[in-house]
mmCIF file of C-alpha atoms and ligand atoms in Angstrom:
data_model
loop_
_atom_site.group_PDB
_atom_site.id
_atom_site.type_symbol
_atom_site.label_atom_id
_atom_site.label_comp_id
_atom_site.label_asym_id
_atom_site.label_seq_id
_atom_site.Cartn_x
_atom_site.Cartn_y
_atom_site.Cartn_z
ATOM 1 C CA UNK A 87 88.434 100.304 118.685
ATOM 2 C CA UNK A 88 90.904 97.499 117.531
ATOM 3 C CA UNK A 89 90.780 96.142 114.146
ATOM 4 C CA UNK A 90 92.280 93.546 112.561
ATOM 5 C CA UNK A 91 92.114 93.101 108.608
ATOM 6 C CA UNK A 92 92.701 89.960 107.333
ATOM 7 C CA UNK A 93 93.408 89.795 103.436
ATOM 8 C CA UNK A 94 92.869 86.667 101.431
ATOM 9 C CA UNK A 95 95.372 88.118 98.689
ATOM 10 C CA UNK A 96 98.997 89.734 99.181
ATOM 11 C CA UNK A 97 97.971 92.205 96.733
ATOM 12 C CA UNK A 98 95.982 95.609 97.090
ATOM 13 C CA UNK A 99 93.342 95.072 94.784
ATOM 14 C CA UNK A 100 89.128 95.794 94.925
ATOM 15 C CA UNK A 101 88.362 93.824 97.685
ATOM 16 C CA UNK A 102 91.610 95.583 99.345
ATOM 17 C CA UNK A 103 90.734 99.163 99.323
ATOM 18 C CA UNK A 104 86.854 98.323 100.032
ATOM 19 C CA UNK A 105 88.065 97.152 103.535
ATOM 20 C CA UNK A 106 90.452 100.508 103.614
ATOM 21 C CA UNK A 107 87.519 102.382 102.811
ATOM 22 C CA UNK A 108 85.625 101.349 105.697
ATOM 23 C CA UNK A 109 88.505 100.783 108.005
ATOM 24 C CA UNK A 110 89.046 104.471 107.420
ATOM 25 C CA UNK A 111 85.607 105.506 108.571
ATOM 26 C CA UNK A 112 86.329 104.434 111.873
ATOM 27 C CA UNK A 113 88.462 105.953 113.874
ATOM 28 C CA UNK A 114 89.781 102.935 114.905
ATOM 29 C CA UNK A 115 92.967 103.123 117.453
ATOM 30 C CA UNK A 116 94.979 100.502 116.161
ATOM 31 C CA UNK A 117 95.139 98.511 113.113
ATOM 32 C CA UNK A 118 97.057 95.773 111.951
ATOM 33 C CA UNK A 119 96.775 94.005 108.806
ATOM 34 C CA UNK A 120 97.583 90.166 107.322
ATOM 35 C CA UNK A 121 98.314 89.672 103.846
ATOM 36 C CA UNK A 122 97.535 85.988 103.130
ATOM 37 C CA UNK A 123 99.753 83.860 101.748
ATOM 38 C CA UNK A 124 102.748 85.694 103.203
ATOM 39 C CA UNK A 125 101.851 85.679 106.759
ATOM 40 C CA UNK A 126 100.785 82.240 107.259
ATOM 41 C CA UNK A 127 101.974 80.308 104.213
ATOM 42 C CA UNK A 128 101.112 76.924 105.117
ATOM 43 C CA UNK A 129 98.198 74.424 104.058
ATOM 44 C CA UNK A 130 96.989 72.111 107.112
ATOM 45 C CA UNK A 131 98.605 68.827 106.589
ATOM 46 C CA UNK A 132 95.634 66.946 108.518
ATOM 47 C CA UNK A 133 97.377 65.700 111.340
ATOM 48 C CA UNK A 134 94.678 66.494 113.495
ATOM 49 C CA UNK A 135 96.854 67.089 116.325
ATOM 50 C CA UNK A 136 95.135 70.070 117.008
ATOM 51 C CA UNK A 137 91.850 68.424 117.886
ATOM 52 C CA UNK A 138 93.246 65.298 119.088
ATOM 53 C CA UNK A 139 96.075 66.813 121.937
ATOM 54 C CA UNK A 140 96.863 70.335 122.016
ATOM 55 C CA UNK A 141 96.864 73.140 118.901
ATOM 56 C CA UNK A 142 100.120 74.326 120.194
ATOM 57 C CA UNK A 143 101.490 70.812 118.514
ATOM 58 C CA UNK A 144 100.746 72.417 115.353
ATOM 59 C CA UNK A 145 103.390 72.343 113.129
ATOM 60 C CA UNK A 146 102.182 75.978 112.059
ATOM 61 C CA UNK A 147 101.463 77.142 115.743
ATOM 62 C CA UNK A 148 104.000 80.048 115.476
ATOM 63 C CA UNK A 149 102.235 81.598 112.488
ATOM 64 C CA UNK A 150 99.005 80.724 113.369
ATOM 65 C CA UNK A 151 99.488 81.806 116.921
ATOM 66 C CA UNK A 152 101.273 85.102 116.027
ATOM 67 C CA UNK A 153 97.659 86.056 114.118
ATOM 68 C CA UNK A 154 95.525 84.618 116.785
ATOM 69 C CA UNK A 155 97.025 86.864 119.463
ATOM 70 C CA UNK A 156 96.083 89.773 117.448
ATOM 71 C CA UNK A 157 92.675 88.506 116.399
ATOM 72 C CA UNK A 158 92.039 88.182 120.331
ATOM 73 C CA UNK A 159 93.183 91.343 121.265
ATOM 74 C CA UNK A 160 90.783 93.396 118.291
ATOM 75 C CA UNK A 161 87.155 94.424 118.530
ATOM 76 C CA UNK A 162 86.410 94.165 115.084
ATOM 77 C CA UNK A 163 87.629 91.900 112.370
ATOM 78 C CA UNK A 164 87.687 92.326 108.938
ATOM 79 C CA UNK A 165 88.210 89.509 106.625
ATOM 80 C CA UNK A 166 88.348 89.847 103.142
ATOM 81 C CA UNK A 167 88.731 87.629 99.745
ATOM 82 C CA UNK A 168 88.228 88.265 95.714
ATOM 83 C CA UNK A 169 85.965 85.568 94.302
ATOM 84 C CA UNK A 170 87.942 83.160 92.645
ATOM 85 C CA UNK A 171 86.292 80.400 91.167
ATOM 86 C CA UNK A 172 82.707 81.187 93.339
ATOM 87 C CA UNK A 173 84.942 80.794 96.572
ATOM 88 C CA UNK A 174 87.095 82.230 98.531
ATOM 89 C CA UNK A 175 90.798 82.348 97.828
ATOM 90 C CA UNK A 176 92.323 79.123 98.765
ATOM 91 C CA UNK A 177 95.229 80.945 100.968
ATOM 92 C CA UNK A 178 92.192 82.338 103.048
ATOM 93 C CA UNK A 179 90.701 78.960 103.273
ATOM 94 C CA UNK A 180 93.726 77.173 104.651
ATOM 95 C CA UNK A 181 94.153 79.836 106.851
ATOM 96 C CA UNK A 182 90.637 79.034 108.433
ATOM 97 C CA UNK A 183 91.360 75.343 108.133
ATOM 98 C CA UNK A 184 93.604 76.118 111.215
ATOM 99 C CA UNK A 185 91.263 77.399 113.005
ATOM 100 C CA UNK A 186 88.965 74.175 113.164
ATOM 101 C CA UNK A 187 90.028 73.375 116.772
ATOM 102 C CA UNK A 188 88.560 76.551 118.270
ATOM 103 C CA UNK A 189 84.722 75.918 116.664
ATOM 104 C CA UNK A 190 82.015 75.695 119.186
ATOM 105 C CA UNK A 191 81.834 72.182 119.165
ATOM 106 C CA UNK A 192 85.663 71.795 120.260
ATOM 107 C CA UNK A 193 87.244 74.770 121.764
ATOM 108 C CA UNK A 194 85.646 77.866 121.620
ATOM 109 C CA UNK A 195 87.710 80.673 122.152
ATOM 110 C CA UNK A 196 85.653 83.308 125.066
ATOM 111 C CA UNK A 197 86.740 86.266 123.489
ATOM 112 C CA UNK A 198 85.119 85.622 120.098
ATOM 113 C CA UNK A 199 82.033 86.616 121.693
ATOM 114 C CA UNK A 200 82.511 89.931 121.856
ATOM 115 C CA UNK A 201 83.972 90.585 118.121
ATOM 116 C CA UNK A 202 82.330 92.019 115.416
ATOM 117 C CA UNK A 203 82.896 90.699 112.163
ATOM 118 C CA UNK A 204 82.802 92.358 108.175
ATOM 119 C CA UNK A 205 83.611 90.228 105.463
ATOM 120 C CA UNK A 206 83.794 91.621 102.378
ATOM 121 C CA UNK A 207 84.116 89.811 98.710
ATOM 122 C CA UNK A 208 84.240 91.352 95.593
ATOM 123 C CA UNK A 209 83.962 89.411 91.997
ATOM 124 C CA UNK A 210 84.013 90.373 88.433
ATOM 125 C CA UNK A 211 80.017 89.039 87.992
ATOM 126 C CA UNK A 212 78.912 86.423 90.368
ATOM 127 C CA UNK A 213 80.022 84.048 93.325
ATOM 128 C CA UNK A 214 80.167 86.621 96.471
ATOM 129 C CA UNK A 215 78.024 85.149 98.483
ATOM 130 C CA UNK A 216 79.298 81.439 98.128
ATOM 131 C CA UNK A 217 82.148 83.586 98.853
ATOM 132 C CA UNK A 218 80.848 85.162 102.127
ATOM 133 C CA UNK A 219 79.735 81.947 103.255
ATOM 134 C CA UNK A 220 83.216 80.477 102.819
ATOM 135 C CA UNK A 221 84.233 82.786 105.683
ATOM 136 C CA UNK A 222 80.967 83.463 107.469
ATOM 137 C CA UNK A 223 80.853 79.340 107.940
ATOM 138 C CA UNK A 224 83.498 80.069 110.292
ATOM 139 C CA UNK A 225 82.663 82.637 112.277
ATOM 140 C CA UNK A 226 79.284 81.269 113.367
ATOM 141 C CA UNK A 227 81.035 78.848 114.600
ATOM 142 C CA UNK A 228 83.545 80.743 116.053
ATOM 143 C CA UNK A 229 80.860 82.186 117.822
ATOM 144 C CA UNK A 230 81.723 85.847 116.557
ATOM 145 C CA UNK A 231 78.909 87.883 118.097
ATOM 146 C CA UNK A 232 77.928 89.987 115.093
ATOM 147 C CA UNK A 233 78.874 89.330 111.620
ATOM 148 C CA UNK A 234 77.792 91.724 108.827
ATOM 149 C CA UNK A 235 78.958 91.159 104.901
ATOM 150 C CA UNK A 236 79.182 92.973 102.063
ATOM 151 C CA UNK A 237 79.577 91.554 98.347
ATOM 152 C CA UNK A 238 80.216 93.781 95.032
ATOM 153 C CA UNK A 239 80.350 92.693 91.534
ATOM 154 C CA UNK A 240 82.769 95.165 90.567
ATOM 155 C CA UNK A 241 82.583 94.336 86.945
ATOM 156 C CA UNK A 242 86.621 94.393 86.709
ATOM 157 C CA UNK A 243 89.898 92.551 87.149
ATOM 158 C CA UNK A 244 91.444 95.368 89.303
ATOM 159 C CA UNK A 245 90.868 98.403 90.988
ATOM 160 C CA UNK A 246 92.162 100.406 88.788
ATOM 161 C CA UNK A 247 89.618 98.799 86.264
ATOM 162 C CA UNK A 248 86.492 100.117 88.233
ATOM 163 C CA UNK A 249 84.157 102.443 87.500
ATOM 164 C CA UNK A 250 83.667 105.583 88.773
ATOM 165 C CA UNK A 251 80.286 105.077 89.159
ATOM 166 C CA UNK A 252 81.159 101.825 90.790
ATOM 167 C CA UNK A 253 84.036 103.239 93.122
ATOM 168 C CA UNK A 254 81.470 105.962 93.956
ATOM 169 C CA UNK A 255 78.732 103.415 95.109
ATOM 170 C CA UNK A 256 81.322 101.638 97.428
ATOM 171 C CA UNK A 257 82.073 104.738 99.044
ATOM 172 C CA UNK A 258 78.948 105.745 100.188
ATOM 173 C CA UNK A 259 78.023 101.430 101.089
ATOM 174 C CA UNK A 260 81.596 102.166 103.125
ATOM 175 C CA UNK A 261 79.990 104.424 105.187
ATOM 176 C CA UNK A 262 76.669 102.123 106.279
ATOM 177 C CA UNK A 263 78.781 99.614 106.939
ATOM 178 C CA UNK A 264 81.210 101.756 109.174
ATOM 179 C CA UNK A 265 78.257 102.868 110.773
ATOM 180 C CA UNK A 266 76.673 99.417 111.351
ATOM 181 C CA UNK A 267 79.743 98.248 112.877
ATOM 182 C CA UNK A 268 79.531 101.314 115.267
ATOM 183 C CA UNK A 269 76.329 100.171 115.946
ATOM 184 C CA UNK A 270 77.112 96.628 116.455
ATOM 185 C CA UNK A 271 79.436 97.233 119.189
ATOM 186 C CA UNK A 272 76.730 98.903 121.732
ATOM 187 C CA UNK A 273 75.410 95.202 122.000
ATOM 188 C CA UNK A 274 76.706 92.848 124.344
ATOM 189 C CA UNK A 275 74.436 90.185 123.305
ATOM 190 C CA UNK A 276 75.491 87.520 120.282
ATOM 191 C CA UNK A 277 73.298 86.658 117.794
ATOM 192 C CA UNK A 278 70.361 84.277 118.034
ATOM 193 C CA UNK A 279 72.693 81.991 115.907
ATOM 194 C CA UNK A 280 75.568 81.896 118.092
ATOM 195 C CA UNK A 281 73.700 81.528 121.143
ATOM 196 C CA UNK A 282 71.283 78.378 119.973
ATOM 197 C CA UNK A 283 74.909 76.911 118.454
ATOM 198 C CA UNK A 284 76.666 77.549 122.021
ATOM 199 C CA UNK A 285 73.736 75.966 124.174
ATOM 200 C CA UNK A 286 73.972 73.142 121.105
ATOM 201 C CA UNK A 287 77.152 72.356 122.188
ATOM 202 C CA UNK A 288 77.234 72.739 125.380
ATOM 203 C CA UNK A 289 74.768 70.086 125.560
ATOM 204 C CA UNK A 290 76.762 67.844 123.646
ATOM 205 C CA UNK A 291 80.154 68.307 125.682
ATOM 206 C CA UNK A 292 78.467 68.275 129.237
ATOM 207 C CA UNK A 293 75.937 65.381 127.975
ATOM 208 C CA UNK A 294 77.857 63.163 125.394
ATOM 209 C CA UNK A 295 80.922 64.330 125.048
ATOM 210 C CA UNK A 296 83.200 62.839 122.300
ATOM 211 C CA UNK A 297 86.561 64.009 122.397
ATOM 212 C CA UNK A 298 88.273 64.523 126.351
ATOM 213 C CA UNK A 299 90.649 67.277 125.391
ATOM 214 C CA UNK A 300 87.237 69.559 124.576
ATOM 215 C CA UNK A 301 85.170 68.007 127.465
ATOM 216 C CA UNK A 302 88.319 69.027 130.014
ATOM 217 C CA UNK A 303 88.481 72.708 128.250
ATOM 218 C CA UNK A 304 84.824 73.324 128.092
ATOM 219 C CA UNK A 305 85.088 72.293 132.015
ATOM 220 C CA UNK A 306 88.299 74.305 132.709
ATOM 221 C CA UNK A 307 87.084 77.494 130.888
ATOM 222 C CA UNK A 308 83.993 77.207 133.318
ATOM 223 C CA UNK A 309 82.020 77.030 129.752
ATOM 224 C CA UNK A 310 79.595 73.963 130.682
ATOM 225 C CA UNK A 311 78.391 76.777 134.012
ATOM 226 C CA UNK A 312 78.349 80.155 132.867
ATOM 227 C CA UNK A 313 77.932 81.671 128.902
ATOM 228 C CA UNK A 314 80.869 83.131 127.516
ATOM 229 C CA UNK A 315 78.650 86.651 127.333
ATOM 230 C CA UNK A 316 77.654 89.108 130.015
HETATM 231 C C1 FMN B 255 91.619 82.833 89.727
HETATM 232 C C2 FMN B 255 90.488 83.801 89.608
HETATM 233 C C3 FMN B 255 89.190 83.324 89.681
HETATM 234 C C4 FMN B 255 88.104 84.200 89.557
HETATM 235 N N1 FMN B 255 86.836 83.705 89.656
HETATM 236 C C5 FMN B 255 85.780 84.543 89.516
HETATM 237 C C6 FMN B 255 84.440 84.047 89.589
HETATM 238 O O1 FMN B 255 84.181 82.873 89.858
HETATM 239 N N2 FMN B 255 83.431 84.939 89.410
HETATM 240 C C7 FMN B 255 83.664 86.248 89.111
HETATM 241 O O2 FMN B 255 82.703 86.970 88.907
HETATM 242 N N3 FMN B 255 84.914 86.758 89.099
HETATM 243 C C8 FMN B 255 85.983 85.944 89.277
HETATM 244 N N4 FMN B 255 87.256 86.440 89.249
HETATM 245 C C9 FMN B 255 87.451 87.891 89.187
HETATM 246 C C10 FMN B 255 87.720 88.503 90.573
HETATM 247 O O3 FMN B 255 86.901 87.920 91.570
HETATM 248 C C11 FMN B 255 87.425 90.004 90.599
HETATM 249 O O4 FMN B 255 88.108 90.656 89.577
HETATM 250 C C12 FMN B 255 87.750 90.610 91.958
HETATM 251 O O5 FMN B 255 87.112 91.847 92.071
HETATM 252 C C13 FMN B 255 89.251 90.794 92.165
HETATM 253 O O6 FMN B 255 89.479 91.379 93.419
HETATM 254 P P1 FMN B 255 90.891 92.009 93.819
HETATM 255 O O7 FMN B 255 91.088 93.217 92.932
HETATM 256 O O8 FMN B 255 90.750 92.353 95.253
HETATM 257 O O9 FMN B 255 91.905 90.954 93.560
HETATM 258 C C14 FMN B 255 88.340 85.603 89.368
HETATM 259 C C15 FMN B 255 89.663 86.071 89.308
HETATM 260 C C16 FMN B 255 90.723 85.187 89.434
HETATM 261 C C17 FMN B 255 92.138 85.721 89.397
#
């Protein structure tokens, strides 16, 4: 099993060593791990290129591409975010932002339908699952084929701030959710979700297409035929 961990915060905090915890009940064979804002630093500047011609215009396509390549290479993907202000952290948001080209209703990227997904918030009180959503948003429409999420108020500012008690809960919700991904991966079949939002689209680009560069890639990937899932 290949994970990647994406981290909506350079430092390792709560939300941080929840996503060790579990990454670390999974025997996984590789693992490789990006700390947001340092590996892709930029905000989208709205060009649009992306949807408009070709993402590799991007004026961010080396960064962006360097962490797609791994994302398409893992099995599971872990993304994770404190709560800051009831949403996720805005470094993890503009980080998704890049990503717009490859939703279902543009691009969708085949090998998304095979991934399963954990995101994980954590907040002092309240906000996880505006949180959650933040991120989850995204991989629906990805078309991620299972996504599972887990949200703890953690009643602190840092991890060295939580209780026992609370550290202790985590470990044993670690293990569910280690096992759930284990789980998740002897399905080949995407959620109900995904599969209602890919025959959506499909519809739309075979029917009334509105943009040519997704009509010619749904046509070239051999999408508007055959379902990107066995
Ligand atoms: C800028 C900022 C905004 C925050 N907003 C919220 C919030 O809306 N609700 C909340 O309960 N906690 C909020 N918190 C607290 C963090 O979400 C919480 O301490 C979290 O567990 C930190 O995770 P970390 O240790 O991984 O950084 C905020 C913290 C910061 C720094």
């Amino acid at each position: 099993m290949n994970i990647v961990a994406i981290h909506g915060v350079e430092h390792k905090g709560s939300t941080y060593h929840i996503a060790e915890m579990v990454i670390n009940n999974l025997n996984a064979d590789s693992i490789t791990e990006f700390f947001l804002p340092k590996d892709m630093p930029h905000f989208c500047k709205g060009c649009g290129v992306c949807f408009t011609t070709d993402e590799k215009l991007c004026p961010h396509y080396e960064q962006v591409n360097l962490i797609l390549k791994s994302i398409e290479l893992a099995d599971v993907l872990i993304f994770t975010s404190p709560v800051y202000v009831y949403h996720c952290t805005g470094q993890m948001k503009t980080l998704l932002d890049h990503f717009g080209y490859q939703w279902m209703v543009h691009r969708p990227n085949k090998s998304m339908f095979s991934k399963t997904v954990l995101v994980i918030s954590t907040a002092a009180g309240a906000g996880m699952e505006s949180t959650n959503k933040d991120i989850t948003d995204s991989m629906y429409f990805w078309g991620i084929r299972k996504v599972l999420t887990y949200a703890k108020a953690v009643r602190a500012i840092n991890w060295q701030g939580v209780s026992d008690k609370v550290k202790s809960e985590i470990q044993k919700d670690s293990l569910k959710l280690a096992e759930k991904i284990k789980k998740s991966r002897h399905t080949s079949l995407p959620s109900f979700k995904v599969q209602a939002w890919y025959y959506a689209m499909r519809l739309v680009n075979k029917k009334f297409p509105f943009n040519e560069v997704d009509r010619a890639y749904w046509e070239e990937q051999g999408l508007l035929k055959k379902k990107p899932w066995a």
